mmCIF file of C-alpha atoms in Angstrom:
data_model
loop_
_atom_site.group_PDB
_atom_site.id
_atom_site.type_symbol
_atom_site.label_atom_id
_atom_site.label_comp_id
_atom_site.label_asym_id
_atom_site.label_seq_id
_atom_site.Cartn_x
_atom_site.Cartn_y
_atom_site.Cartn_z
ATOM 1 C CA THR A 1 44.587 -61.036 7.296
ATOM 2 C CA LYS A 2 44.508 -64.514 5.748
ATOM 3 C CA THR A 3 42.313 -65.948 8.518
ATOM 4 C CA LEU A 4 39.678 -63.207 8.360
ATOM 5 C CA ASN A 5 38.028 -64.282 5.104
ATOM 6 C CA PRO A 6 37.657 -67.946 6.213
ATOM 7 C CA LEU A 7 36.259 -66.746 9.557
ATOM 8 C CA GLY A 8 33.799 -64.614 7.610
ATOM 9 C CA GLU A 9 32.817 -67.604 5.509
ATOM 10 C CA MET A 10 32.181 -69.710 8.608
ATOM 11 C CA ALA A 11 29.976 -66.973 10.070
ATOM 12 C CA ARG A 12 28.147 -66.489 6.743
ATOM 13 C CA LEU A 13 27.379 -70.196 6.441
ATOM 14 C CA GLN A 14 25.919 -70.076 9.954
ATOM 15 C CA GLY A 15 23.691 -67.137 9.007
ATOM 16 C CA LYS A 16 25.660 -64.708 11.190
ATOM 17 C CA TYR A 17 25.772 -62.008 8.538
ATOM 18 C CA ASP A 18 26.795 -59.068 10.707
ATOM 19 C CA GLN A 19 29.692 -61.053 12.143
ATOM 20 C CA ALA A 20 30.706 -62.230 8.660
ATOM 21 C CA ALA A 21 30.596 -58.673 7.339
ATOM 22 C CA SER A 22 32.820 -57.582 10.208
ATOM 23 C CA TYR A 23 35.486 -60.126 9.282
ATOM 24 C CA TYR A 24 35.325 -59.248 5.576
ATOM 25 C CA GLU A 25 35.467 -55.509 6.277
ATOM 26 C CA GLU A 26 38.447 -55.948 8.597
ATOM 27 C CA TYR A 27 40.237 -58.006 5.933
ATOM 28 C CA VAL A 28 39.674 -55.338 3.275
ATOM 29 C CA ALA A 29 40.754 -52.516 5.610
ATOM 30 C CA LEU A 30 43.956 -54.349 6.532
ATOM 31 C CA ALA A 31 44.679 -55.343 2.925
ATOM 32 C CA LEU A 32 44.285 -51.768 1.710
ATOM 33 C CA GLY A 33 46.870 -50.716 4.289
ATOM 34 C CA ILE A 34 49.520 -53.132 3.025
ATOM 35 C CA PRO A 35 51.432 -51.766 0.012
ATOM 36 C CA GLY A 36 51.337 -54.227 -2.865
ATOM 37 C CA TRP A 37 48.704 -56.481 -1.255
ATOM 38 C CA ASP A 38 45.976 -56.868 -3.845
ATOM 39 C CA TYR A 39 44.077 -59.949 -2.722
ATOM 40 C CA TYR A 40 40.917 -58.316 -1.449
ATOM 41 C CA SER A 41 38.478 -58.889 -4.322
ATOM 42 C CA VAL A 42 37.048 -62.049 -2.737
ATOM 43 C CA PRO A 43 36.127 -60.421 0.606
ATOM 44 C CA LEU A 44 34.574 -57.525 -1.339
ATOM 45 C CA SER A 45 32.509 -60.052 -3.286
ATOM 46 C CA ASN A 46 31.583 -61.741 -0.020
ATOM 47 C CA LEU A 47 30.356 -58.376 1.289
ATOM 48 C CA GLY A 48 28.150 -58.231 -1.800
ATOM 49 C CA TRP A 49 26.653 -61.574 -0.835
ATOM 50 C CA ILE A 50 26.072 -60.389 2.728
ATOM 51 C CA SER A 51 24.307 -57.323 1.334
ATOM 52 C CA ILE A 52 22.016 -59.587 -0.706
ATOM 53 C CA GLU A 53 21.194 -61.590 2.414
ATOM 54 C CA GLN A 54 20.404 -58.359 4.238
ATOM 55 C CA GLY A 55 18.173 -57.131 1.388
ATOM 56 C CA ASP A 56 20.402 -54.221 0.362
ATOM 57 C CA LEU A 57 20.674 -54.825 -3.389
ATOM 58 C CA PRO A 58 22.231 -51.452 -4.343
ATOM 59 C CA ARG A 59 24.960 -52.024 -1.760
ATOM 60 C CA ALA A 60 25.474 -55.553 -3.114
ATOM 61 C CA VAL A 61 25.982 -54.161 -6.632
ATOM 62 C CA ASP A 62 28.465 -51.627 -5.250
ATOM 63 C CA PHE A 63 30.514 -54.353 -3.535
ATOM 64 C CA PHE A 64 30.441 -56.588 -6.618
ATOM 65 C CA GLN A 65 31.598 -53.653 -8.747
ATOM 66 C CA GLN A 66 34.437 -52.873 -6.298
ATOM 67 C CA SER A 67 35.419 -56.526 -6.343
ATOM 68 C CA ILE A 68 35.455 -56.629 -10.140
ATOM 69 C CA GLU A 69 37.534 -53.445 -10.337
ATOM 70 C CA SER A 70 40.083 -54.756 -7.811
ATOM 71 C CA ASP A 71 40.198 -58.349 -9.092
ATOM 72 C CA LYS A 72 43.663 -58.307 -10.640
ATOM 73 C CA TYR A 73 43.839 -62.119 -10.651
ATOM 74 C CA LYS A 74 40.173 -62.713 -11.624
ATOM 75 C CA ASN A 75 39.620 -64.862 -8.536
ATOM 76 C CA ALA A 76 36.100 -63.620 -7.853
ATOM 77 C CA VAL A 77 34.609 -63.437 -11.369
ATOM 78 C CA PRO A 78 32.154 -66.355 -11.009
ATOM 79 C CA TRP A 79 31.020 -65.171 -7.579
ATOM 80 C CA ASN A 80 30.498 -61.590 -8.779
ATOM 81 C CA LEU A 81 28.566 -62.644 -11.873
ATOM 82 C CA TRP A 82 26.446 -65.041 -9.859
ATOM 83 C CA GLY A 83 25.734 -62.318 -7.299
ATOM 84 C CA LEU A 84 24.832 -59.809 -9.996
ATOM 85 C CA GLY A 85 22.534 -62.486 -11.448
ATOM 86 C CA VAL A 86 20.822 -62.890 -8.070
ATOM 87 C CA VAL A 87 20.350 -59.115 -7.917
ATOM 88 C CA ALA A 88 18.934 -59.113 -11.459
ATOM 89 C CA ALA A 89 16.481 -61.894 -10.597
ATOM 90 C CA ALA A 90 15.416 -60.115 -7.404
ATOM 91 C CA GLN A 91 14.727 -56.995 -9.465
ATOM 92 C CA GLY A 92 12.602 -58.880 -12.002
ATOM 93 C CA ARG A 93 15.254 -59.252 -14.695
ATOM 94 C CA ALA A 94 15.109 -63.056 -14.951
ATOM 95 C CA ARG A 95 16.424 -63.154 -18.518
ATOM 96 C CA GLN A 96 19.552 -61.245 -17.504
ATOM 97 C CA ALA A 97 19.976 -63.544 -14.498
ATOM 98 C CA ALA A 98 19.785 -66.616 -16.743
ATOM 99 C CA ARG A 99 22.442 -65.174 -19.048
ATOM 100 C CA LEU A 100 24.755 -64.444 -16.131
ATOM 101 C CA TYR A 101 24.201 -67.867 -14.566
ATOM 102 C CA ALA A 102 25.140 -69.438 -17.908
ATOM 103 C CA VAL A 103 28.462 -67.584 -17.906
ATOM 104 C CA VAL A 104 29.065 -68.691 -14.312
ATOM 105 C CA ASP A 105 28.245 -72.265 -15.260
ATOM 106 C CA LYS A 106 30.679 -72.130 -18.176
ATOM 107 C CA LEU A 107 33.430 -70.755 -15.920
ATOM 108 C CA LEU A 108 32.829 -73.367 -13.250
ATOM 109 C CA GLU A 109 33.054 -76.148 -15.830
ATOM 110 C CA SER A 110 36.465 -74.990 -17.030
ATOM 111 C CA ASP A 111 39.574 -76.332 -15.356
ATOM 112 C CA SER A 112 40.930 -72.886 -14.609
ATOM 113 C CA TRP A 113 38.251 -71.811 -12.127
ATOM 114 C CA GLN A 114 37.584 -72.899 -8.581
ATOM 115 C CA GLN A 115 34.431 -74.864 -8.055
ATOM 116 C CA ILE A 116 31.784 -73.739 -5.610
ATOM 117 C CA VAL A 117 33.335 -75.011 -2.425
ATOM 118 C CA TYR A 118 30.562 -75.191 0.125
ATOM 119 C CA ARG A 119 27.618 -77.560 -0.211
ATOM 120 C CA GLU A 120 25.245 -74.803 0.926
ATOM 121 C CA ASP A 121 26.478 -72.547 -1.873
ATOM 122 C CA ARG A 122 26.142 -75.311 -4.486
ATOM 123 C CA GLU A 123 22.551 -75.863 -3.381
ATOM 124 C CA ALA A 124 21.818 -72.129 -3.472
ATOM 125 C CA TYR A 125 23.329 -71.890 -6.964
ATOM 126 C CA ARG A 126 21.101 -74.706 -8.240
ATOM 127 C CA ASP A 127 18.083 -73.102 -6.542
ATOM 128 C CA HIS A 128 18.790 -69.744 -8.186
ATOM 129 C CA ILE A 129 18.975 -71.384 -11.609
ATOM 130 C CA ALA A 130 15.750 -73.331 -10.988
ATOM 131 C CA SER A 131 13.943 -70.197 -9.843
ATOM 132 C CA VAL A 132 14.902 -68.265 -12.971
ATOM 133 C CA ARG A 133 14.032 -71.254 -15.166
ATOM 134 C CA GLY A 134 10.599 -71.328 -13.535
ATOM 135 C CA ALA A 135 10.113 -67.582 -13.991
ATOM 136 C CA LEU A 136 11.027 -67.672 -17.690
ATOM 137 C CA GLY A 137 9.674 -71.015 -18.799
ATOM 138 C CA GLU A 138 11.805 -73.644 -20.461
ATOM 139 C CA ASP A 139 12.030 -72.121 -23.965
ATOM 140 C CA ASP A 140 12.882 -68.576 -22.870
ATOM 141 C CA PHE A 141 15.303 -69.912 -20.268
ATOM 142 C CA ALA A 142 17.079 -72.056 -22.878
ATOM 143 C CA ALA A 143 17.394 -69.074 -25.219
ATOM 144 C CA ALA A 144 18.756 -66.791 -22.474
ATOM 145 C CA TRP A 145 21.126 -69.553 -21.294
ATOM 146 C CA ALA A 146 22.500 -69.945 -24.828
ATOM 147 C CA GLU A 147 23.007 -66.184 -25.097
ATOM 148 C CA GLY A 148 24.877 -66.166 -21.796
ATOM 149 C CA TRP A 149 26.951 -69.197 -22.732
ATOM 150 C CA ALA A 150 28.144 -67.286 -25.806
ATOM 151 C CA MET A 151 29.435 -64.361 -23.701
ATOM 152 C CA SER A 152 32.991 -64.011 -22.505
ATOM 153 C CA PRO A 153 33.449 -63.228 -18.818
ATOM 154 C CA GLU A 154 34.474 -59.686 -19.744
ATOM 155 C CA GLU A 155 31.340 -59.186 -21.861
ATOM 156 C CA ALA A 156 29.184 -60.566 -19.070
ATOM 157 C CA ILE A 157 30.760 -58.229 -16.509
ATOM 158 C CA GLY A 158 30.139 -55.195 -18.724
ATOM 159 C CA TYR A 159 26.586 -56.328 -19.426
ATOM 160 C CA ALA A 160 25.824 -57.067 -15.771
ATOM 161 C CA LEU A 161 27.189 -53.757 -14.475
ATOM 162 C CA ALA A 162 25.512 -51.709 -17.197
ATOM 163 C CA GLU A 163 22.149 -53.228 -16.322
ATOM 164 C CA ALA A 164 22.679 -53.122 -12.552
ATOM 165 C CA THR A 165 23.903 -49.531 -12.423
ATOM 166 C CA GLY A 166 21.683 -48.208 -15.202
ATOM 167 C CA SER A 167 24.652 -46.977 -17.215
#
């Protein structure tokens, strides 16, 4: 199972989303069949990202929620919040996206979280922030960013899912 997620990442970075999804889905299916194996939150998050790329935002939210619920070790928190921010922005909720991006930024600056590994993802992250900044204007963006920066990851997850699922 350990090679399936990296194979999915290679396919995703090449724009081969169906192939990437296949690897991620196979990883999750195998992991669920192994008693005590609970390292499948990252591939679930990756399936959320594939769903965004394929334009299926409700499915993306579902995968991010599954990832959050299964993320015993909190390995995928920044990726899930970033993805939920992308969904929010795509649905016209730029202020929510800015708040979520601020939480992601705070997590990525801390020593305890992995940095965004791939150059393509770092560029996409910066582009998402710039797009939301442009949509809000500098003052509103700064206010939303400050509000997000003040949130804990747990608060941000609850906020993001409540908005995304309408609950």
